[in-house]
């Protein structure tokens, strides 16, 4: 069986040991780096399937490490950070990280995030569309027909609303920053103000969610962006 290789970049030895132990016992192959430079060198020599990256490293800034790796590799990077500031998360995601975990985090959360990121990196087909419809909690999106149903009932979205939902669904389980959504829907010259996105999201929730105040499909990560519920595991 092919084991996935995880590169853990973390300068605190006890955290690194903890993550290694958890991942090894779940059949991952794990390597550790304790500095940014070591991370860059192992990222290229090991070709890990996924990288877990602490932002606070002794030599390089974590954001710089993400940018360097992103310049040649599309493999998932999950940021692990004690930083609770939303700006840091946004910066990391916009630099190319796929997701983040805030310390302290639980074992099941760590494993779930890794599974989600690995699944995403393997499922996008040649035309950029997912090969299968998105299905979660009664919501179904057929990306080829551009149909959305909730419990079998057709949902009528405007083209802009559809683009937002499809983009979030294609990245389900991962947080997408406001600017990533804005860029995808309105292009790189979109206004930097998120108001138009928030207005569209309110309309989307009114159409999709049973109770828009307590969404079950699209969650807000305050100050960061939106996360769409991960697909049902079949
Ligand atoms: Ca650190």
PDB file of C-alpha atoms and ligand atoms in Angstrom:
ATOM      1  CA  UNK A   1       0.000   0.000   0.000  1.00  0.00           C
ATOM      2  CA  UNK A   2       1.171   3.494  -0.806  1.00  0.00           C
ATOM      3  CA  UNK A   3       1.621   5.546   2.346  1.00  0.00           C
ATOM      4  CA  UNK A   4       1.201   9.299   2.168  1.00  0.00           C
ATOM      5  CA  UNK A   5       4.244  11.273   3.231  1.00  0.00           C
ATOM      6  CA  UNK A   6       3.705  14.185   5.588  1.00  0.00           C
ATOM      7  CA  UNK A   7       6.356  16.811   6.219  1.00  0.00           C
ATOM      8  CA  UNK A   8       5.881  18.409   9.642  1.00  0.00           C
ATOM      9  CA  UNK A   9       7.614  21.766   9.991  1.00  0.00           C
ATOM     10  CA  UNK A  10       7.647  22.737  13.638  1.00  0.00           C
ATOM     11  CA  UNK A  11      10.402  23.997  15.950  1.00  0.00           C
ATOM     12  CA  UNK A  12       8.758  22.861  19.183  1.00  0.00           C
ATOM     13  CA  UNK A  13       9.953  19.312  19.637  1.00  0.00           C
ATOM     14  CA  UNK A  14       7.078  18.110  21.826  1.00  0.00           C
ATOM     15  CA  UNK A  15       4.480  19.253  19.286  1.00  0.00           C
ATOM     16  CA  UNK A  16       6.438  17.674  16.470  1.00  0.00           C
ATOM     17  CA  UNK A  17       6.692  14.401  18.408  1.00  0.00           C
ATOM     18  CA  UNK A  18       2.987  14.461  19.181  1.00  0.00           C
ATOM     19  CA  UNK A  19       1.994  15.004  15.545  1.00  0.00           C
ATOM     20  CA  UNK A  20       4.472  12.355  14.342  1.00  0.00           C
ATOM     21  CA  UNK A  21       3.100   9.807  16.776  1.00  0.00           C
ATOM     22  CA  UNK A  22      -0.510  10.452  15.785  1.00  0.00           C
ATOM     23  CA  UNK A  23       0.196  10.361  12.056  1.00  0.00           C
ATOM     24  CA  UNK A  24       2.491   7.333  12.170  1.00  0.00           C
ATOM     25  CA  UNK A  25      -0.161   5.374  14.033  1.00  0.00           C
ATOM     26  CA  UNK A  26      -2.608   6.295  11.235  1.00  0.00           C
ATOM     27  CA  UNK A  27      -0.350   4.923   8.523  1.00  0.00           C
ATOM     28  CA  UNK A  28       1.298   8.104   7.340  1.00  0.00           C
ATOM     29  CA  UNK A  29       5.018   8.356   6.752  1.00  0.00           C
ATOM     30  CA  UNK A  30       6.311  11.379   8.660  1.00  0.00           C
ATOM     31  CA  UNK A  31       9.402  13.563   8.400  1.00  0.00           C
ATOM     32  CA  UNK A  32      10.138  16.570  10.579  1.00  0.00           C
ATOM     33  CA  UNK A  33      11.890  19.852   9.941  1.00  0.00           C
ATOM     34  CA  UNK A  34      12.554  22.358  12.711  1.00  0.00           C
ATOM     35  CA  UNK A  35      13.608  25.378  10.633  1.00  0.00           C
ATOM     36  CA  UNK A  36      12.353  27.098   7.491  1.00  0.00           C
ATOM     37  CA  UNK A  37      15.518  26.288   5.583  1.00  0.00           C
ATOM     38  CA  UNK A  38      15.298  22.626   6.471  1.00  0.00           C
ATOM     39  CA  UNK A  39      11.637  22.698   5.434  1.00  0.00           C
ATOM     40  CA  UNK A  40      12.460  24.065   1.989  1.00  0.00           C
ATOM     41  CA  UNK A  41      15.172  21.513   1.432  1.00  0.00           C
ATOM     42  CA  UNK A  42      13.027  18.555   2.588  1.00  0.00           C
ATOM     43  CA  UNK A  43      10.018  19.824   0.611  1.00  0.00           C
ATOM     44  CA  UNK A  44      12.029  19.423  -2.544  1.00  0.00           C
ATOM     45  CA  UNK A  45      14.007  16.274  -1.685  1.00  0.00           C
ATOM     46  CA  UNK A  46      11.158  14.269  -0.113  1.00  0.00           C
ATOM     47  CA  UNK A  47       8.286  15.442  -2.333  1.00  0.00           C
ATOM     48  CA  UNK A  48       5.823  15.085   0.565  1.00  0.00           C
ATOM     49  CA  UNK A  49       2.130  14.630  -0.264  1.00  0.00           C
ATOM     50  CA  UNK A  50       1.238  17.230   2.317  1.00  0.00           C
ATOM     51  CA  UNK A  51       3.047  19.765   4.493  1.00  0.00           C
ATOM     52  CA  UNK A  52       2.031  20.834   8.002  1.00  0.00           C
ATOM     53  CA  UNK A  53       3.679  24.156   8.659  1.00  0.00           C
ATOM     54  CA  UNK A  54       4.105  26.121  11.876  1.00  0.00           C
ATOM     55  CA  UNK A  55       4.167  29.847  11.045  1.00  0.00           C
ATOM     56  CA  UNK A  56       6.525  30.847  13.871  1.00  0.00           C
ATOM     57  CA  UNK A  57       9.892  29.418  12.874  1.00  0.00           C
ATOM     58  CA  UNK A  58      13.296  30.481  14.202  1.00  0.00           C
ATOM     59  CA  UNK A  59      14.860  31.457  10.879  1.00  0.00           C
ATOM     60  CA  UNK A  60      12.326  32.236   8.135  1.00  0.00           C
ATOM     61  CA  UNK A  61       8.819  33.585   8.406  1.00  0.00           C
ATOM     62  CA  UNK A  62       6.220  30.890   7.723  1.00  0.00           C
ATOM     63  CA  UNK A  63       4.541  33.058   5.057  1.00  0.00           C
ATOM     64  CA  UNK A  64       7.849  33.220   3.186  1.00  0.00           C
ATOM     65  CA  UNK A  65       8.150  29.428   3.372  1.00  0.00           C
ATOM     66  CA  UNK A  66       4.652  29.062   1.871  1.00  0.00           C
ATOM     67  CA  UNK A  67       5.458  31.449  -0.970  1.00  0.00           C
ATOM     68  CA  UNK A  68       8.727  29.668  -1.780  1.00  0.00           C
ATOM     69  CA  UNK A  69       7.099  26.220  -1.816  1.00  0.00           C
ATOM     70  CA  UNK A  70       4.116  27.510  -3.811  1.00  0.00           C
ATOM     71  CA  UNK A  71       6.439  28.818  -6.521  1.00  0.00           C
ATOM     72  CA  UNK A  72       7.016  25.234  -7.661  1.00  0.00           C
ATOM     73  CA  UNK A  73       4.679  22.870  -5.808  1.00  0.00           C
ATOM     74  CA  UNK A  74       0.902  22.585  -5.677  1.00  0.00           C
ATOM     75  CA  UNK A  75       0.849  20.034  -2.865  1.00  0.00           C
ATOM     76  CA  UNK A  76      -1.354  20.905   0.072  1.00  0.00           C
ATOM     77  CA  UNK A  77       0.040  23.001   2.908  1.00  0.00           C
ATOM     78  CA  UNK A  78      -1.834  23.177   6.199  1.00  0.00           C
ATOM     79  CA  UNK A  79      -0.685  25.933   8.491  1.00  0.00           C
ATOM     80  CA  UNK A  80      -0.410  25.103  12.173  1.00  0.00           C
ATOM     81  CA  UNK A  81      -0.253  28.201  14.217  1.00  0.00           C
ATOM     82  CA  UNK A  82      -0.505  29.543  17.712  1.00  0.00           C
ATOM     83  CA  UNK A  83      -1.358  32.850  16.110  1.00  0.00           C
ATOM     84  CA  UNK A  84      -5.011  33.531  16.585  1.00  0.00           C
ATOM     85  CA  UNK A  85      -4.951  36.791  14.646  1.00  0.00           C
ATOM     86  CA  UNK A  86      -7.215  36.556  11.638  1.00  0.00           C
ATOM     87  CA  UNK A  87      -4.813  38.622   9.553  1.00  0.00           C
ATOM     88  CA  UNK A  88      -2.138  35.929   9.859  1.00  0.00           C
ATOM     89  CA  UNK A  89      -4.547  33.239   8.723  1.00  0.00           C
ATOM     90  CA  UNK A  90      -5.694  35.353   5.773  1.00  0.00           C
ATOM     91  CA  UNK A  91      -2.094  36.109   4.824  1.00  0.00           C
ATOM     92  CA  UNK A  92      -1.156  32.424   4.987  1.00  0.00           C
ATOM     93  CA  UNK A  93      -4.177  31.341   2.930  1.00  0.00           C
ATOM     94  CA  UNK A  94      -3.657  34.060   0.341  1.00  0.00           C
ATOM     95  CA  UNK A  95       0.014  33.080   0.089  1.00  0.00           C
ATOM     96  CA  UNK A  96      -1.156  29.611  -0.961  1.00  0.00           C
ATOM     97  CA  UNK A  97      -1.805  27.597   2.196  1.00  0.00           C
ATOM     98  CA  UNK A  98      -4.789  25.264   1.844  1.00  0.00           C
ATOM     99  CA  UNK A  99      -6.068  25.423   5.370  1.00  0.00           C
ATOM    100  CA  UNK A 100      -5.044  26.137   8.931  1.00  0.00           C
ATOM    101  CA  UNK A 101      -5.271  24.631  12.379  1.00  0.00           C
ATOM    102  CA  UNK A 102      -5.011  26.796  15.456  1.00  0.00           C
ATOM    103  CA  UNK A 103      -3.113  25.396  18.439  1.00  0.00           C
ATOM    104  CA  UNK A 104      -4.193  23.653  20.535  1.00  0.00           C
ATOM    105  CA  UNK A 105      -6.032  21.272  18.208  1.00  0.00           C
ATOM    106  CA  UNK A 106      -7.347  17.752  18.672  1.00  0.00           C
ATOM    107  CA  UNK A 107      -6.194  14.580  16.979  1.00  0.00           C
ATOM    108  CA  UNK A 108      -9.436  14.043  15.080  1.00  0.00           C
ATOM    109  CA  UNK A 109      -9.413  17.604  13.757  1.00  0.00           C
ATOM    110  CA  UNK A 110      -5.832  17.162  12.554  1.00  0.00           C
ATOM    111  CA  UNK A 111      -6.644  13.904  10.781  1.00  0.00           C
ATOM    112  CA  UNK A 112      -9.824  15.297   9.217  1.00  0.00           C
ATOM    113  CA  UNK A 113      -8.033  18.330   7.803  1.00  0.00           C
ATOM    114  CA  UNK A 114      -5.294  16.152   6.325  1.00  0.00           C
ATOM    115  CA  UNK A 115      -7.823  13.807   4.701  1.00  0.00           C
ATOM    116  CA  UNK A 116      -9.761  16.732   3.225  1.00  0.00           C
ATOM    117  CA  UNK A 117      -6.662  18.372   1.779  1.00  0.00           C
ATOM    118  CA  UNK A 118      -5.350  15.125   0.313  1.00  0.00           C
ATOM    119  CA  UNK A 119      -8.700  14.344  -1.247  1.00  0.00           C
ATOM    120  CA  UNK A 120      -8.848  17.777  -2.847  1.00  0.00           C
ATOM    121  CA  UNK A 121      -5.384  17.541  -4.290  1.00  0.00           C
ATOM    122  CA  UNK A 122      -6.313  14.262  -6.003  1.00  0.00           C
ATOM    123  CA  UNK A 123      -9.810  14.828  -7.269  1.00  0.00           C
ATOM    124  CA  UNK A 124      -9.784  17.723  -9.697  1.00  0.00           C
ATOM    125  CA  UNK A 125     -10.171  16.465 -13.264  1.00  0.00           C
ATOM    126  CA  UNK A 126      -8.479  17.746 -16.425  1.00  0.00           C
ATOM    127  CA  UNK A 127     -11.105  20.391 -17.221  1.00  0.00           C
ATOM    128  CA  UNK A 128     -10.875  21.770 -13.706  1.00  0.00           C
ATOM    129  CA  UNK A 129     -14.304  20.488 -12.736  1.00  0.00           C
ATOM    130  CA  UNK A 130     -14.795  17.783 -10.118  1.00  0.00           C
ATOM    131  CA  UNK A 131     -15.698  14.425 -11.677  1.00  0.00           C
ATOM    132  CA  UNK A 132     -18.611  13.835  -9.333  1.00  0.00           C
ATOM    133  CA  UNK A 133     -21.489  15.899  -8.060  1.00  0.00           C
ATOM    134  CA  UNK A 134     -21.046  17.482  -4.659  1.00  0.00           C
ATOM    135  CA  UNK A 135     -23.290  15.895  -2.048  1.00  0.00           C
ATOM    136  CA  UNK A 136     -23.645  16.906   1.576  1.00  0.00           C
ATOM    137  CA  UNK A 137     -26.558  16.777   3.990  1.00  0.00           C
ATOM    138  CA  UNK A 138     -29.220  16.684   1.255  1.00  0.00           C
ATOM    139  CA  UNK A 139     -27.577  19.381  -0.875  1.00  0.00           C
ATOM    140  CA  UNK A 140     -26.492  18.241  -4.327  1.00  0.00           C
ATOM    141  CA  UNK A 141     -24.609  20.206  -6.971  1.00  0.00           C
ATOM    142  CA  UNK A 142     -24.125  18.876 -10.489  1.00  0.00           C
ATOM    143  CA  UNK A 143     -21.240  20.937 -11.868  1.00  0.00           C
ATOM    144  CA  UNK A 144     -21.859  19.929 -15.467  1.00  0.00           C
ATOM    145  CA  UNK A 145     -25.588  20.681 -15.536  1.00  0.00           C
ATOM    146  CA  UNK A 146     -25.146  23.538 -13.063  1.00  0.00           C
ATOM    147  CA  UNK A 147     -28.079  22.184 -11.076  1.00  0.00           C
ATOM    148  CA  UNK A 148     -28.480  22.636  -7.351  1.00  0.00           C
ATOM    149  CA  UNK A 149     -31.058  20.761  -5.315  1.00  0.00           C
ATOM    150  CA  UNK A 150     -31.765  20.566  -1.604  1.00  0.00           C
ATOM    151  CA  UNK A 151     -33.557  17.359  -0.630  1.00  0.00           C
ATOM    152  CA  UNK A 152     -34.571  16.937  -4.273  1.00  0.00           C
ATOM    153  CA  UNK A 153     -36.021  20.463  -4.633  1.00  0.00           C
ATOM    154  CA  UNK A 154     -34.449  22.676  -7.302  1.00  0.00           C
ATOM    155  CA  UNK A 155     -32.783  25.827  -5.981  1.00  0.00           C
ATOM    156  CA  UNK A 156     -32.713  28.841  -8.290  1.00  0.00           C
ATOM    157  CA  UNK A 157     -29.548  30.872  -7.938  1.00  0.00           C
ATOM    158  CA  UNK A 158     -28.382  33.849  -9.985  1.00  0.00           C
ATOM    159  CA  UNK A 159     -25.230  33.194 -12.076  1.00  0.00           C
ATOM    160  CA  UNK A 160     -23.107  35.065  -9.516  1.00  0.00           C
ATOM    161  CA  UNK A 161     -24.620  33.142  -6.621  1.00  0.00           C
ATOM    162  CA  UNK A 162     -24.004  29.881  -8.474  1.00  0.00           C
ATOM    163  CA  UNK A 163     -20.351  30.777  -9.051  1.00  0.00           C
ATOM    164  CA  UNK A 164     -19.855  31.491  -5.357  1.00  0.00           C
ATOM    165  CA  UNK A 165     -21.499  28.252  -4.235  1.00  0.00           C
ATOM    166  CA  UNK A 166     -19.727  26.132  -6.881  1.00  0.00           C
ATOM    167  CA  UNK A 167     -16.341  27.587  -5.928  1.00  0.00           C
ATOM    168  CA  UNK A 168     -16.925  26.906  -2.225  1.00  0.00           C
ATOM    169  CA  UNK A 169     -18.234  23.394  -2.976  1.00  0.00           C
ATOM    170  CA  UNK A 170     -15.205  22.572  -5.123  1.00  0.00           C
ATOM    171  CA  UNK A 171     -13.121  23.540  -2.103  1.00  0.00           C
ATOM    172  CA  UNK A 172     -15.450  22.081   0.501  1.00  0.00           C
ATOM    173  CA  UNK A 173     -14.071  21.458   3.952  1.00  0.00           C
ATOM    174  CA  UNK A 174     -11.481  24.182   3.428  1.00  0.00           C
ATOM    175  CA  UNK A 175     -11.732  27.808   4.387  1.00  0.00           C
ATOM    176  CA  UNK A 176     -11.684  30.186   1.413  1.00  0.00           C
ATOM    177  CA  UNK A 177     -10.720  33.776   2.165  1.00  0.00           C
ATOM    178  CA  UNK A 178     -13.026  36.615   1.137  1.00  0.00           C
ATOM    179  CA  UNK A 179     -10.473  37.775  -1.411  1.00  0.00           C
ATOM    180  CA  UNK A 180     -10.092  34.257  -2.881  1.00  0.00           C
ATOM    181  CA  UNK A 181     -13.860  34.095  -3.448  1.00  0.00           C
ATOM    182  CA  UNK A 182     -13.952  37.656  -4.800  1.00  0.00           C
ATOM    183  CA  UNK A 183     -11.094  36.874  -7.213  1.00  0.00           C
ATOM    184  CA  UNK A 184     -12.709  33.697  -8.428  1.00  0.00           C
ATOM    185  CA  UNK A 185     -16.099  35.268  -9.039  1.00  0.00           C
ATOM    186  CA  UNK A 186     -15.411  38.873 -10.006  1.00  0.00           C
ATOM    187  CA  UNK A 187     -11.807  38.561 -11.202  1.00  0.00           C
ATOM    188  CA  UNK A 188      -8.596  40.132  -9.956  1.00  0.00           C
ATOM    189  CA  UNK A 189      -9.848  43.686 -10.404  1.00  0.00           C
ATOM    190  CA  UNK A 190     -12.793  43.190  -8.098  1.00  0.00           C
ATOM    191  CA  UNK A 191     -13.348  45.859  -5.489  1.00  0.00           C
ATOM    192  CA  UNK A 192     -11.502  45.075  -2.288  1.00  0.00           C
ATOM    193  CA  UNK A 193     -14.661  45.760  -0.299  1.00  0.00           C
ATOM    194  CA  UNK A 194     -16.444  42.512   0.646  1.00  0.00           C
ATOM    195  CA  UNK A 195     -19.893  44.066   0.803  1.00  0.00           C
ATOM    196  CA  UNK A 196     -21.095  42.657  -2.512  1.00  0.00           C
ATOM    197  CA  UNK A 197     -19.959  39.194  -1.413  1.00  0.00           C
ATOM    198  CA  UNK A 198     -21.748  39.466   1.910  1.00  0.00           C
ATOM    199  CA  UNK A 199     -24.951  40.595   0.167  1.00  0.00           C
ATOM    200  CA  UNK A 200     -24.776  37.636  -2.216  1.00  0.00           C
ATOM    201  CA  UNK A 201     -24.044  35.255   0.658  1.00  0.00           C
ATOM    202  CA  UNK A 202     -27.118  36.480   2.549  1.00  0.00           C
ATOM    203  CA  UNK A 203     -29.233  35.704  -0.536  1.00  0.00           C
ATOM    204  CA  UNK A 204     -27.587  32.312  -1.023  1.00  0.00           C
ATOM    205  CA  UNK A 205     -28.262  31.357   2.576  1.00  0.00           C
ATOM    206  CA  UNK A 206     -31.870  32.466   2.299  1.00  0.00           C
ATOM    207  CA  UNK A 207     -32.266  30.076  -0.644  1.00  0.00           C
ATOM    208  CA  UNK A 208     -30.178  27.135   0.605  1.00  0.00           C
ATOM    209  CA  UNK A 209     -30.458  27.066   4.329  1.00  0.00           C
ATOM    210  CA  UNK A 210     -33.446  26.059   6.363  1.00  0.00           C
ATOM    211  CA  UNK A 211     -32.394  28.597   9.002  1.00  0.00           C
ATOM    212  CA  UNK A 212     -30.004  31.189   7.486  1.00  0.00           C
ATOM    213  CA  UNK A 213     -28.983  32.328  10.979  1.00  0.00           C
ATOM    214  CA  UNK A 214     -27.708  28.818  11.748  1.00  0.00           C
ATOM    215  CA  UNK A 215     -26.303  27.581   8.450  1.00  0.00           C
ATOM    216  CA  UNK A 216     -25.501  23.926   7.935  1.00  0.00           C
ATOM    217  CA  UNK A 217     -23.950  24.268   4.452  1.00  0.00           C
ATOM    218  CA  UNK A 218     -21.811  27.401   4.362  1.00  0.00           C
ATOM    219  CA  UNK A 219     -20.124  28.623   7.535  1.00  0.00           C
ATOM    220  CA  UNK A 220     -18.566  32.006   8.186  1.00  0.00           C
ATOM    221  CA  UNK A 221     -15.054  32.046   9.623  1.00  0.00           C
ATOM    222  CA  UNK A 222     -15.156  35.501  11.148  1.00  0.00           C
ATOM    223  CA  UNK A 223     -12.642  37.890   9.631  1.00  0.00           C
ATOM    224  CA  UNK A 224     -11.267  35.176   7.323  1.00  0.00           C
ATOM    225  CA  UNK A 225     -13.814  33.839   4.854  1.00  0.00           C
ATOM    226  CA  UNK A 226     -16.250  30.974   4.244  1.00  0.00           C
ATOM    227  CA  UNK A 227     -16.018  27.229   4.677  1.00  0.00           C
ATOM    228  CA  UNK A 228     -18.476  24.918   2.938  1.00  0.00           C
ATOM    229  CA  UNK A 229     -19.396  21.710   4.714  1.00  0.00           C
ATOM    230  CA  UNK A 230     -17.325  18.747   3.538  1.00  0.00           C
ATOM    231  CA  UNK A 231     -18.934  16.171   1.289  1.00  0.00           C
ATOM    232  CA  UNK A 232     -20.679  13.145   2.732  1.00  0.00           C
ATOM    233  CA  UNK A 233     -18.313  10.189   2.862  1.00  0.00           C
ATOM    234  CA  UNK A 234     -19.836   7.495   0.685  1.00  0.00           C
TER     235      UNK A 234
HETATM  236 CA1  LIG B   1       7.019  27.770  16.530  1.00  0.00          CA
END
